[in-house]
CSV table of C-alpha atoms in Angstrom, one decimal:
chain,number,residue,atom,x,y,z
A,204,MET,CA,-17.4,25.6,-8.3
A,205,VAL,CA,-16.2,22.1,-8.2
A,206,LEU,CA,-12.8,23.3,-9.2
A,207,ILE,CA,-12.9,25.5,-6.0
A,208,LYS,CA,-13.9,22.9,-3.4
A,209,LYS,CA,-11.4,20.3,-5.0
A,210,ASP,CA,-8.8,23.0,-4.0
A,211,LEU,CA,-9.9,23.5,-0.8
A,212,PHE,CA,-10.0,19.9,0.0
A,213,GLU,CA,-6.4,19.5,-1.7
A,214,GLU,CA,-5.3,22.3,0.8
A,215,ALA,CA,-6.7,21.0,3.7
A,216,TYR,CA,-5.1,17.4,3.1
A,217,THR,CA,-1.8,18.8,2.4
A,218,ILE,CA,-1.5,21.6,5.8
A,219,LEU,CA,-3.1,18.2,8.0
A,220,LYS,CA,-0.5,15.9,6.2
A,221,GLU,CA,2.6,18.5,7.0
A,222,MET,CA,1.2,19.1,10.0
A,223,ILE,CA,1.5,15.3,11.2
A,224,MET,CA,5.1,14.8,9.4
A,225,GLU,CA,6.2,18.1,11.2
A,226,GLY,CA,5.0,16.6,14.7
A,227,ASN,CA,2.8,19.3,15.3
A,228,LEU,CA,-0.1,17.0,15.3
A,229,LYS,CA,1.1,14.3,17.5
A,230,PRO,CA,0.3,10.5,17.9
A,231,GLY,CA,-2.6,10.3,19.9
A,232,GLU,CA,-4.2,13.6,19.3
A,233,LYS,CA,-7.8,14.2,18.3
A,234,LEU,CA,-9.0,16.0,15.6
A,235,VAL,CA,-12.1,17.7,15.3
A,236,GLN,CA,-13.6,18.6,11.9
A,237,GLU,CA,-15.2,21.4,13.3
A,238,GLN,CA,-12.2,23.0,14.9
A,239,ILE,CA,-10.0,22.3,11.8
A,240,ALA,CA,-12.4,23.8,9.2
A,241,GLN,CA,-12.6,26.8,11.8
A,242,LYS,CA,-9.0,27.3,11.7
A,243,LEU,CA,-8.2,26.5,8.1
A,244,GLY,CA,-11.6,29.2,7.7
A,245,ILE,CA,-13.2,26.8,5.1
A,246,SER,CA,-16.4,24.5,5.5
A,247,ARG,CA,-16.5,21.0,6.7
A,248,THR,CA,-16.8,19.0,3.9
A,249,PRO,CA,-13.3,19.1,2.4
A,250,VAL,CA,-12.0,18.9,6.1
A,251,MET,CA,-14.1,15.4,6.5
A,252,HIS,CA,-12.6,14.3,2.8
A,253,ALA,CA,-9.1,14.9,3.9
A,254,LEU,CA,-9.4,13.1,6.7
A,255,ARG,CA,-10.9,10.4,5.3
A,256,ILE,CA,-7.7,9.9,3.0
A,257,LEU,CA,-5.3,10.4,5.7
A,258,GLU,CA,-7.2,7.7,7.1
A,259,THR,CA,-7.1,5.8,3.8
A,260,GLU,CA,-3.3,6.3,4.3
A,261,GLY,CA,-2.7,5.1,7.9
A,262,LEU,CA,-2.1,8.1,9.2
A,263,LEU,CA,-5.3,8.7,11.3
A,264,THR,CA,-7.5,6.2,13.0
A,265,ILE,CA,-11.2,6.3,13.5
A,266,ASN,CA,-12.7,5.0,16.8
A,267,PRO,CA,-15.4,3.2,15.0
A,268,ARG,CA,-17.8,3.4,18.3
A,269,THR,CA,-17.5,7.7,19.0
A,270,LYS,CA,-16.5,8.1,15.3
A,271,VAL,CA,-13.7,10.2,16.9
A,272,MET,CA,-10.6,10.8,14.7
A,273,GLN,CA,-6.9,10.8,15.9
A,274,VAL,CA,-3.5,10.7,14.9
A,275,ARG,CA,-2.7,7.1,14.9
A,276,ASP,CA,-0.5,5.8,17.6
A,277,LEU,CA,1.6,2.8,16.4
A,278,SER,CA,2.0,-0.2,19.0
A,279,GLN,CA,5.1,-2.0,19.2
A,280,GLU,CA,3.5,-4.9,17.1
A,281,GLU,CA,2.2,-2.5,14.5
A,282,LEU,CA,5.8,-0.7,14.3
A,283,VAL,CA,7.4,-3.9,14.0
A,284,THR,CA,4.9,-5.1,11.0
A,285,ILE,CA,5.4,-2.0,9.4
A,286,PHE,CA,9.0,-2.7,9.1
A,287,GLU,CA,8.1,-6.0,7.9
A,288,ILE,CA,6.5,-4.5,4.9
A,289,ARG,CA,9.3,-2.0,4.4
A,290,LEU,CA,11.7,-4.8,4.6
A,291,CYS,CA,9.4,-6.6,1.2
A,292,ILE,CA,9.0,-3.4,-0.6
A,293,GLU,CA,11.6,-0.6,0.0
A,294,PRO,CA,14.7,-2.7,-1.6
A,295,LEU,CA,12.3,-3.7,-4.6
A,296,ALA,CA,11.6,0.3,-4.9
A,297,THR,CA,15.4,1.1,-4.7
A,298,ARG,CA,16.4,-1.5,-7.5
A,299,TYR,CA,14.0,0.3,-9.8
A,300,ALA,CA,15.2,3.9,-8.4
A,301,CYS,CA,18.8,2.7,-9.4
A,302,LEU,CA,17.8,2.6,-13.4
A,303,VAL,CA,16.7,6.2,-13.0
A,304,ILE,CA,18.9,8.1,-10.2
A,305,THR,CA,21.0,10.5,-11.8
A,306,ASN,CA,24.5,11.1,-10.6
A,307,GLU,CA,23.8,14.6,-9.3
A,308,ALA,CA,21.5,13.4,-7.2
A,309,VAL,CA,23.7,10.9,-5.8
A,310,GLU,CA,26.0,13.2,-5.1
A,311,ASP,CA,23.5,15.8,-3.7
A,312,LEU,CA,22.3,13.0,-1.2
A,313,GLU,CA,26.0,12.1,0.1
A,314,LYS,CA,27.1,15.2,0.5
A,315,SER,CA,24.7,16.7,2.6
A,316,PHE,CA,24.3,13.6,4.7
A,317,THR,CA,28.2,13.6,5.4
A,318,ILE,CA,28.0,17.2,6.7
A,319,ALA,CA,24.9,16.6,9.0
A,320,TYR,CA,26.8,13.4,10.2
A,321,LYS,CA,30.3,15.3,10.5
A,322,THR,CA,28.4,18.0,12.6
A,323,MET,CA,26.5,15.6,14.4
A,324,ASP,CA,23.4,17.5,14.2
A,325,GLU,CA,20.7,15.2,14.9
A,326,LYS,CA,17.9,16.8,14.0
A,327,GLU,CA,19.7,17.5,10.4
A,328,TYR,CA,20.5,13.7,10.4
A,329,ARG,CA,16.9,12.8,10.8
A,330,ARG,CA,16.0,15.4,8.1
A,331,LEU,CA,18.1,14.1,5.8
A,332,ASP,CA,17.6,10.6,6.4
A,333,ASN,CA,13.5,11.0,5.9
A,334,LYS,CA,14.6,12.7,2.5
A,335,PHE,CA,17.0,9.8,1.5
A,336,HIS,CA,14.5,7.2,1.8
A,337,THR,CA,11.4,9.3,0.2
A,338,TYR,CA,13.7,10.7,-2.4
A,339,ILE,CA,14.3,7.1,-3.4
A,340,SER,CA,10.5,6.3,-3.5
A,341,GLU,CA,9.7,9.5,-5.4
A,342,ILE,CA,11.9,8.5,-8.0
A,343,CYS,CA,10.8,5.0,-8.4
A,344,PRO,CA,9.1,4.3,-11.9
A,345,ASN,CA,6.4,2.1,-11.0
A,346,ARG,CA,3.3,3.7,-9.8
A,347,ASP,CA,2.1,0.9,-7.2
A,348,LEU,CA,5.5,0.5,-5.9
A,349,LYS,CA,6.3,4.2,-5.8
A,350,ASP,CA,2.8,4.6,-3.9
A,351,PHE,CA,2.9,1.5,-1.4
A,352,THR,CA,7.2,2.6,-0.8
A,353,ILE,CA,5.8,6.4,0.3
A,354,ARG,CA,3.0,4.7,2.0
A,355,SER,CA,5.2,2.6,4.5
A,356,GLY,CA,7.6,5.0,4.8
A,357,LEU,CA,5.4,7.6,6.0
A,358,ILE,CA,3.8,5.5,8.5
A,359,SER,CA,6.9,4.5,9.8
A,360,ARG,CA,9.1,7.5,10.1
A,361,PHE,CA,6.4,10.4,11.0
A,362,LEU,CA,4.4,8.1,13.8
A,363,ILE,CA,7.6,7.7,15.7
A,364,LYS,CA,9.8,10.6,16.6
A,365,GLY,CA,13.6,10.4,17.1
A,366,LEU,CA,16.1,8.1,15.4
A,367,ILE,CA,15.6,4.2,15.8
A,368,ARG,CA,19.5,3.8,15.7
A,369,PRO,CA,22.4,6.4,15.5
A,370,PRO,CA,23.9,7.7,12.8
A,371,GLN,CA,27.2,6.0,13.6
A,372,GLU,CA,25.1,2.8,12.1
A,373,THR,CA,23.4,4.3,9.6
A,374,TYR,CA,25.3,6.5,7.7
A,375,TYR,CA,27.6,3.6,6.5
A,376,GLU,CA,24.7,2.1,5.3
A,377,HIS,CA,23.4,4.7,3.4
A,378,LEU,CA,26.6,5.2,1.8
A,379,GLN,CA,26.7,1.5,0.7
A,380,VAL,CA,22.6,2.4,-1.2
A,381,LEU,CA,24.6,5.6,-2.5
A,382,GLU,CA,27.8,3.7,-4.0
A,383,ALA,CA,25.5,0.8,-5.4
A,384,PHE,CA,23.3,3.8,-7.6
A,385,ARG,CA,26.9,5.2,-8.2
A,386,LYS,CA,28.0,1.9,-10.1
A,387,LYS,CA,24.2,1.3,-11.2
A,388,LEU,CA,24.0,-2.0,-10.0
A,389,PRO,CA,20.6,-2.3,-9.1
A,390,GLN,CA,20.6,-5.8,-7.3
A,391,GLU,CA,23.6,-4.7,-5.1
A,392,ALA,CA,21.4,-1.3,-4.6
A,393,GLU,CA,18.5,-3.4,-3.6
A,394,LYS,CA,20.6,-5.6,-1.2
A,395,ALA,CA,22.2,-2.8,0.5
A,396,MET,CA,18.8,-1.5,1.2
A,397,ARG,CA,17.3,-4.9,2.6
A,398,ARG,CA,20.6,-4.9,5.0
A,399,HIS,CA,19.8,-1.6,6.2
A,400,ILE,CA,16.4,-2.1,7.2
A,401,GLU,CA,16.7,-5.8,8.2
A,402,ILE,CA,19.2,-4.7,11.0
A,403,THR,CA,16.2,-1.9,12.0
A,404,LEU,CA,13.9,-4.6,12.3
A,405,ALA,CA,16.2,-6.5,14.3
A,406,HIS,CA,16.8,-3.7,16.6
A,407,LEU,CA,12.9,-3.4,17.3
A,408,ARG,CA,12.6,-6.7,17.7
A,409,ARG,CA,14.6,-6.6,20.6
A,410,LYS,CA,13.0,-3.9,22.5
B,81,MET,CA,-25.9,17.3,7.0
B,82,VAL,CA,-22.6,16.2,7.0
B,83,LEU,CA,-23.3,12.8,8.0
B,84,ILE,CA,-25.6,12.4,5.2
B,85,LYS,CA,-22.6,13.3,2.7
B,86,LYS,CA,-20.8,10.9,4.1
B,87,ASP,CA,-23.3,8.2,3.5
B,88,LEU,CA,-24.0,9.4,-0.2
B,89,PHE,CA,-19.9,9.4,-0.6
B,90,GLU,CA,-19.6,6.3,0.7
B,91,GLU,CA,-22.6,5.0,-1.3
B,92,ALA,CA,-21.0,6.2,-4.8
B,93,TYR,CA,-17.4,4.6,-3.6
B,94,THR,CA,-19.2,1.5,-3.0
B,95,ILE,CA,-21.1,1.3,-6.0
B,96,LEU,CA,-18.4,2.4,-8.4
B,97,LYS,CA,-15.6,0.3,-7.0
B,98,GLU,CA,-18.5,-2.6,-7.4
B,99,MET,CA,-19.1,-2.0,-11.2
B,100,ILE,CA,-15.0,-2.1,-11.6
B,101,MET,CA,-14.6,-5.3,-9.6
B,102,GLU,CA,-17.7,-7.1,-11.4
B,103,GLY,CA,-16.6,-5.8,-14.9
B,104,ASN,CA,-19.2,-3.3,-15.4
B,105,LEU,CA,-16.8,-0.8,-15.8
B,106,LYS,CA,-13.6,-2.0,-17.8
B,107,PRO,CA,-10.6,-0.9,-17.8
B,108,GLY,CA,-9.5,2.4,-19.9
B,109,GLU,CA,-13.2,2.9,-20.0
B,110,LYS,CA,-13.7,6.8,-19.0
B,111,LEU,CA,-15.6,8.3,-15.8
B,112,VAL,CA,-17.4,11.5,-16.4
B,113,GLN,CA,-18.5,13.1,-13.0
B,114,GLU,CA,-21.6,14.4,-14.2
B,115,GLN,CA,-23.1,11.3,-15.3
B,116,ILE,CA,-22.2,9.3,-12.8
B,117,ALA,CA,-23.6,11.7,-10.4
B,118,GLN,CA,-27.1,12.0,-12.4
B,119,LYS,CA,-27.2,8.2,-12.8
B,120,LEU,CA,-26.8,7.6,-8.8
B,121,GLY,CA,-28.7,10.7,-8.5
B,122,ILE,CA,-26.5,12.4,-6.1
B,123,SER,CA,-24.5,15.8,-6.5
B,124,ARG,CA,-20.9,15.8,-7.8
B,125,THR,CA,-18.9,16.4,-4.6
B,126,PRO,CA,-19.3,13.0,-3.0
B,127,VAL,CA,-18.9,11.4,-6.6
B,128,MET,CA,-15.5,13.3,-6.6
B,129,HIS,CA,-14.4,12.4,-3.5
B,130,ALA,CA,-15.4,8.5,-4.2
B,131,LEU,CA,-13.0,8.7,-7.5
B,132,ARG,CA,-10.4,10.7,-5.7
B,133,ILE,CA,-10.5,7.5,-2.9
B,134,LEU,CA,-10.4,5.0,-6.0
B,135,GLU,CA,-7.7,6.8,-7.8
B,136,THR,CA,-5.4,6.6,-4.3
B,137,GLU,CA,-6.5,3.0,-4.4
B,138,GLY,CA,-5.2,2.6,-7.8
B,139,LEU,CA,-8.1,1.7,-9.6
B,140,LEU,CA,-8.3,4.8,-11.5
B,141,THR,CA,-6.0,6.9,-12.8
B,142,ILE,CA,-6.5,10.7,-14.4
B,143,ASN,CA,-4.8,12.1,-17.2
B,144,PRO,CA,-3.0,15.2,-15.5
B,145,ARG,CA,-3.6,17.3,-18.4
B,146,THR,CA,-7.4,16.8,-19.4
B,147,LYS,CA,-8.4,15.6,-15.8
B,148,VAL,CA,-10.1,13.1,-17.7
B,149,MET,CA,-10.3,10.1,-15.1
B,150,GLN,CA,-10.6,6.2,-16.3
B,151,VAL,CA,-10.7,2.8,-15.2
B,152,ARG,CA,-6.8,1.9,-15.0
B,153,ASP,CA,-5.5,-0.3,-17.9
B,154,LEU,CA,-2.4,-2.1,-16.4
B,155,SER,CA,0.6,-2.3,-19.1
B,156,GLN,CA,2.4,-6.0,-19.3
B,157,GLU,CA,5.2,-3.7,-17.3
B,158,GLU,CA,3.0,-2.8,-14.3
B,159,LEU,CA,1.3,-5.9,-14.2
B,160,VAL,CA,4.7,-7.9,-13.2
B,161,THR,CA,5.8,-5.1,-10.9
B,162,ILE,CA,2.3,-5.5,-9.0
B,163,PHE,CA,2.8,-9.5,-8.8
B,164,GLU,CA,6.5,-8.4,-7.5
B,165,ILE,CA,4.9,-6.5,-4.8
B,166,ARG,CA,2.0,-9.3,-4.0
B,167,LEU,CA,5.3,-11.9,-3.3
B,168,CYS,CA,6.4,-9.4,-1.1
B,169,ILE,CA,3.4,-8.7,0.7
B,170,GLU,CA,0.7,-11.6,0.2
B,171,PRO,CA,3.1,-14.4,2.0
B,172,LEU,CA,3.6,-12.4,5.0
B,173,ALA,CA,0.0,-11.8,5.3
B,174,THR,CA,-0.7,-15.5,5.0
B,175,ARG,CA,1.6,-15.9,8.1
B,176,TYR,CA,-0.2,-13.7,9.8
B,177,ALA,CA,-3.4,-14.8,8.7
B,178,CYS,CA,-2.4,-18.7,9.7
B,179,LEU,CA,-2.4,-17.7,13.3
B,180,VAL,CA,-6.2,-16.8,12.9
B,181,ILE,CA,-7.9,-18.6,10.6
B,182,THR,CA,-10.3,-21.0,12.3
B,183,ASN,CA,-10.8,-24.5,11.0
B,184,GLU,CA,-14.1,-24.4,9.5
B,185,ALA,CA,-12.8,-21.5,7.4
B,186,VAL,CA,-10.0,-23.7,6.1
B,187,GLU,CA,-12.9,-26.4,5.4
B,188,ASP,CA,-15.3,-24.1,3.6
B,189,LEU,CA,-12.3,-22.7,1.3
B,190,GLU,CA,-11.1,-26.5,0.3
B,191,LYS,CA,-14.5,-27.4,-0.2
B,192,SER,CA,-16.2,-24.9,-2.7
B,193,PHE,CA,-12.7,-25.0,-4.0
B,194,THR,CA,-12.9,-28.3,-5.0
B,195,ILE,CA,-16.7,-28.3,-6.5
B,196,ALA,CA,-15.5,-25.7,-8.9
B,197,TYR,CA,-12.3,-27.6,-9.8
B,198,LYS,CA,-14.2,-31.0,-10.2
B,199,THR,CA,-17.3,-29.3,-12.5
B,200,MET,CA,-14.6,-27.5,-14.6
B,201,ASP,CA,-16.6,-24.4,-13.9
B,202,GLU,CA,-14.0,-21.7,-15.0
B,203,LYS,CA,-16.1,-18.9,-14.0
B,204,GLU,CA,-16.9,-20.1,-10.5
B,205,TYR,CA,-13.0,-21.2,-10.1
B,206,ARG,CA,-11.9,-17.8,-10.5
B,207,ARG,CA,-14.7,-16.5,-8.3
B,208,LEU,CA,-13.3,-18.6,-5.6
B,209,ASP,CA,-9.9,-18.0,-6.2
B,210,ASN,CA,-10.5,-14.0,-5.6
B,211,LYS,CA,-12.2,-15.4,-2.4
B,212,PHE,CA,-9.3,-16.9,-1.5
B,213,HIS,CA,-6.5,-14.5,-1.5
B,214,THR,CA,-9.3,-11.6,-0.2
B,215,TYR,CA,-10.2,-13.7,2.6
B,216,ILE,CA,-6.3,-14.4,3.6
B,217,SER,CA,-5.7,-10.4,3.5
B,218,GLU,CA,-9.0,-9.5,5.3
B,219,ILE,CA,-8.6,-12.1,8.4
B,220,CYS,CA,-4.7,-10.5,8.4
B,221,PRO,CA,-4.6,-9.1,12.0
B,222,ASN,CA,-2.1,-5.8,11.1
B,223,ARG,CA,-4.1,-3.0,9.7
B,224,ASP,CA,-1.3,-1.6,7.7
B,225,LEU,CA,-0.2,-5.4,6.3
B,226,LYS,CA,-4.1,-6.1,5.4
B,227,ASP,CA,-4.8,-2.7,3.5
B,228,PHE,CA,-1.4,-3.4,1.6
B,229,THR,CA,-2.6,-7.0,0.4
B,230,ILE,CA,-6.4,-5.9,0.1
B,231,ARG,CA,-5.0,-3.0,-2.6
B,232,SER,CA,-2.3,-5.1,-4.4
B,233,GLY,CA,-4.7,-7.8,-4.7
B,234,LEU,CA,-7.4,-5.5,-6.0
B,235,ILE,CA,-5.2,-4.1,-8.8
B,236,SER,CA,-3.6,-7.5,-10.0
B,237,ARG,CA,-7.4,-9.3,-10.0
B,238,PHE,CA,-9.6,-7.1,-11.1
B,239,LEU,CA,-8.1,-4.9,-13.8
B,240,ILE,CA,-7.5,-8.3,-15.5
B,241,LYS,CA,-9.7,-10.3,-16.7
B,242,GLY,CA,-9.8,-14.1,-17.0
B,243,LEU,CA,-7.2,-16.3,-15.0
B,244,ILE,CA,-3.6,-15.9,-15.8
B,245,ARG,CA,-2.9,-19.9,-15.1
B,246,PRO,CA,-5.4,-23.2,-15.3
B,247,PRO,CA,-6.9,-24.0,-12.4
B,248,GLN,CA,-5.0,-27.9,-13.3
B,249,GLU,CA,-1.9,-25.7,-11.8
B,250,THR,CA,-3.5,-23.3,-9.1
B,251,TYR,CA,-5.8,-25.9,-7.6
B,252,TYR,CA,-2.9,-27.9,-5.7
B,253,GLU,CA,-1.2,-24.5,-4.9
B,254,HIS,CA,-4.0,-23.0,-3.2
B,255,LEU,CA,-4.5,-26.8,-1.5
B,256,GLN,CA,-1.0,-26.4,0.1
B,257,VAL,CA,-1.8,-23.3,1.7
B,258,LEU,CA,-4.8,-24.8,3.3
B,259,GLU,CA,-3.0,-27.7,4.5
B,260,ALA,CA,-0.7,-25.4,6.4
B,261,PHE,CA,-3.2,-23.3,7.7
B,262,ARG,CA,-5.0,-26.8,8.5
B,263,LYS,CA,-1.7,-27.9,10.7
B,264,LYS,CA,-1.1,-24.5,12.0
B,265,LEU,CA,2.5,-23.8,10.5
B,266,PRO,CA,2.8,-20.2,9.8
B,267,GLN,CA,6.0,-20.3,8.0
B,268,GLU,CA,4.8,-23.4,5.8
B,269,ALA,CA,1.7,-21.2,4.6
B,270,GLU,CA,4.1,-18.3,4.0
B,271,LYS,CA,6.3,-20.8,1.9
B,272,ALA,CA,3.5,-21.9,-0.1
B,273,MET,CA,2.0,-18.5,-1.0
B,274,ARG,CA,5.3,-17.5,-1.9
B,275,ARG,CA,5.8,-20.7,-4.4
B,276,HIS,CA,2.3,-20.1,-5.5
B,277,ILE,CA,2.8,-16.3,-6.7
B,278,GLU,CA,6.4,-16.8,-7.5
B,279,ILE,CA,5.2,-19.4,-10.4
B,280,THR,CA,2.3,-17.1,-11.7
B,281,LEU,CA,5.1,-13.7,-11.6
B,282,ALA,CA,7.3,-16.1,-13.7
B,283,HIS,CA,4.8,-17.1,-16.1
B,284,LEU,CA,3.8,-13.5,-16.5
B,285,ARG,CA,7.2,-12.4,-17.2
B,286,ARG,CA,7.6,-15.0,-20.1
B,287,LYS,CA,4.9,-13.3,-21.7
């Protein structure tokens, strides 16, 4: 009985998170428990707990007065701070990732990036940009660092639409991180990632 | 109906979290859903969701095979990494906190610290050390930074028992942060906090 409930909750959580990540639920959009429960064909309790976790993860906000939930709509100020956080956390995760990433994974990332770059497919490039950062977070062998990196990455990538800077700039910065991975130089990888995020942060601050 | 369930869940969450923070539930201790539900006089579902949130927050672990939950027992390596994360995040939160902290709060923190230091009450000093760091996280006006700082602080403070360094060292480091707060110098406050955590991290790495 409890096991079934847990599965329903995990399912509701996964579906809702994907809807935010795919942009089917947009920043500012309201989420009504009853409607979601009806749509997914499950009771309100697992939906409520899924929403609570997504709020803990920073993807949703609750209006404290009306208790209405909505997809979080980042202010410019919040966006800058989330990049300040990423600037702290992600280079550290990159250093750790360098110790465990395989040559095959490095080649894969470089190959797909290069194809998307050369064919000038911006949507595909954006998908790979997400994949690149997500992959580095996910292979990070420390649980806390992994969680913090994934979470800050999710907030900054899925609550804004489109690329902040053009592929012409970021492509080469990604290659530098991959190059350091290939040479197994953790501190170089850390530095390259820091530079990459620093430039984006400077760009955001000028806006 | 749903509201009542939500309250039960929040209640279970608050009680369990406090039990970890107070050391009534110790690192490594197993948590059995049925027993907790019985003890708190509520059903298993709100307990299960409270445990799930505490796991998301990094205070519990689940054995992926047996599904047994226990209070997290940090390895030396994990402890070092959580301080690396704090070294990134907390000075940033301190810079933001400097913009909003009141003179009264600064005086309060300094006064209570000084009393605990002079009376050599280590338990009370530890409580105030926690209060000092928690207070800075909590007044941080950015939601994400606040969440990240509180979370890394909780993990590093409540899953280890006792002080890492003696009050004779840390007392003056805390005073330097407070001094920067008093003078309204955000970057000085940030630097003083970074120094404070850096010394602790170096100490942990030597262990």
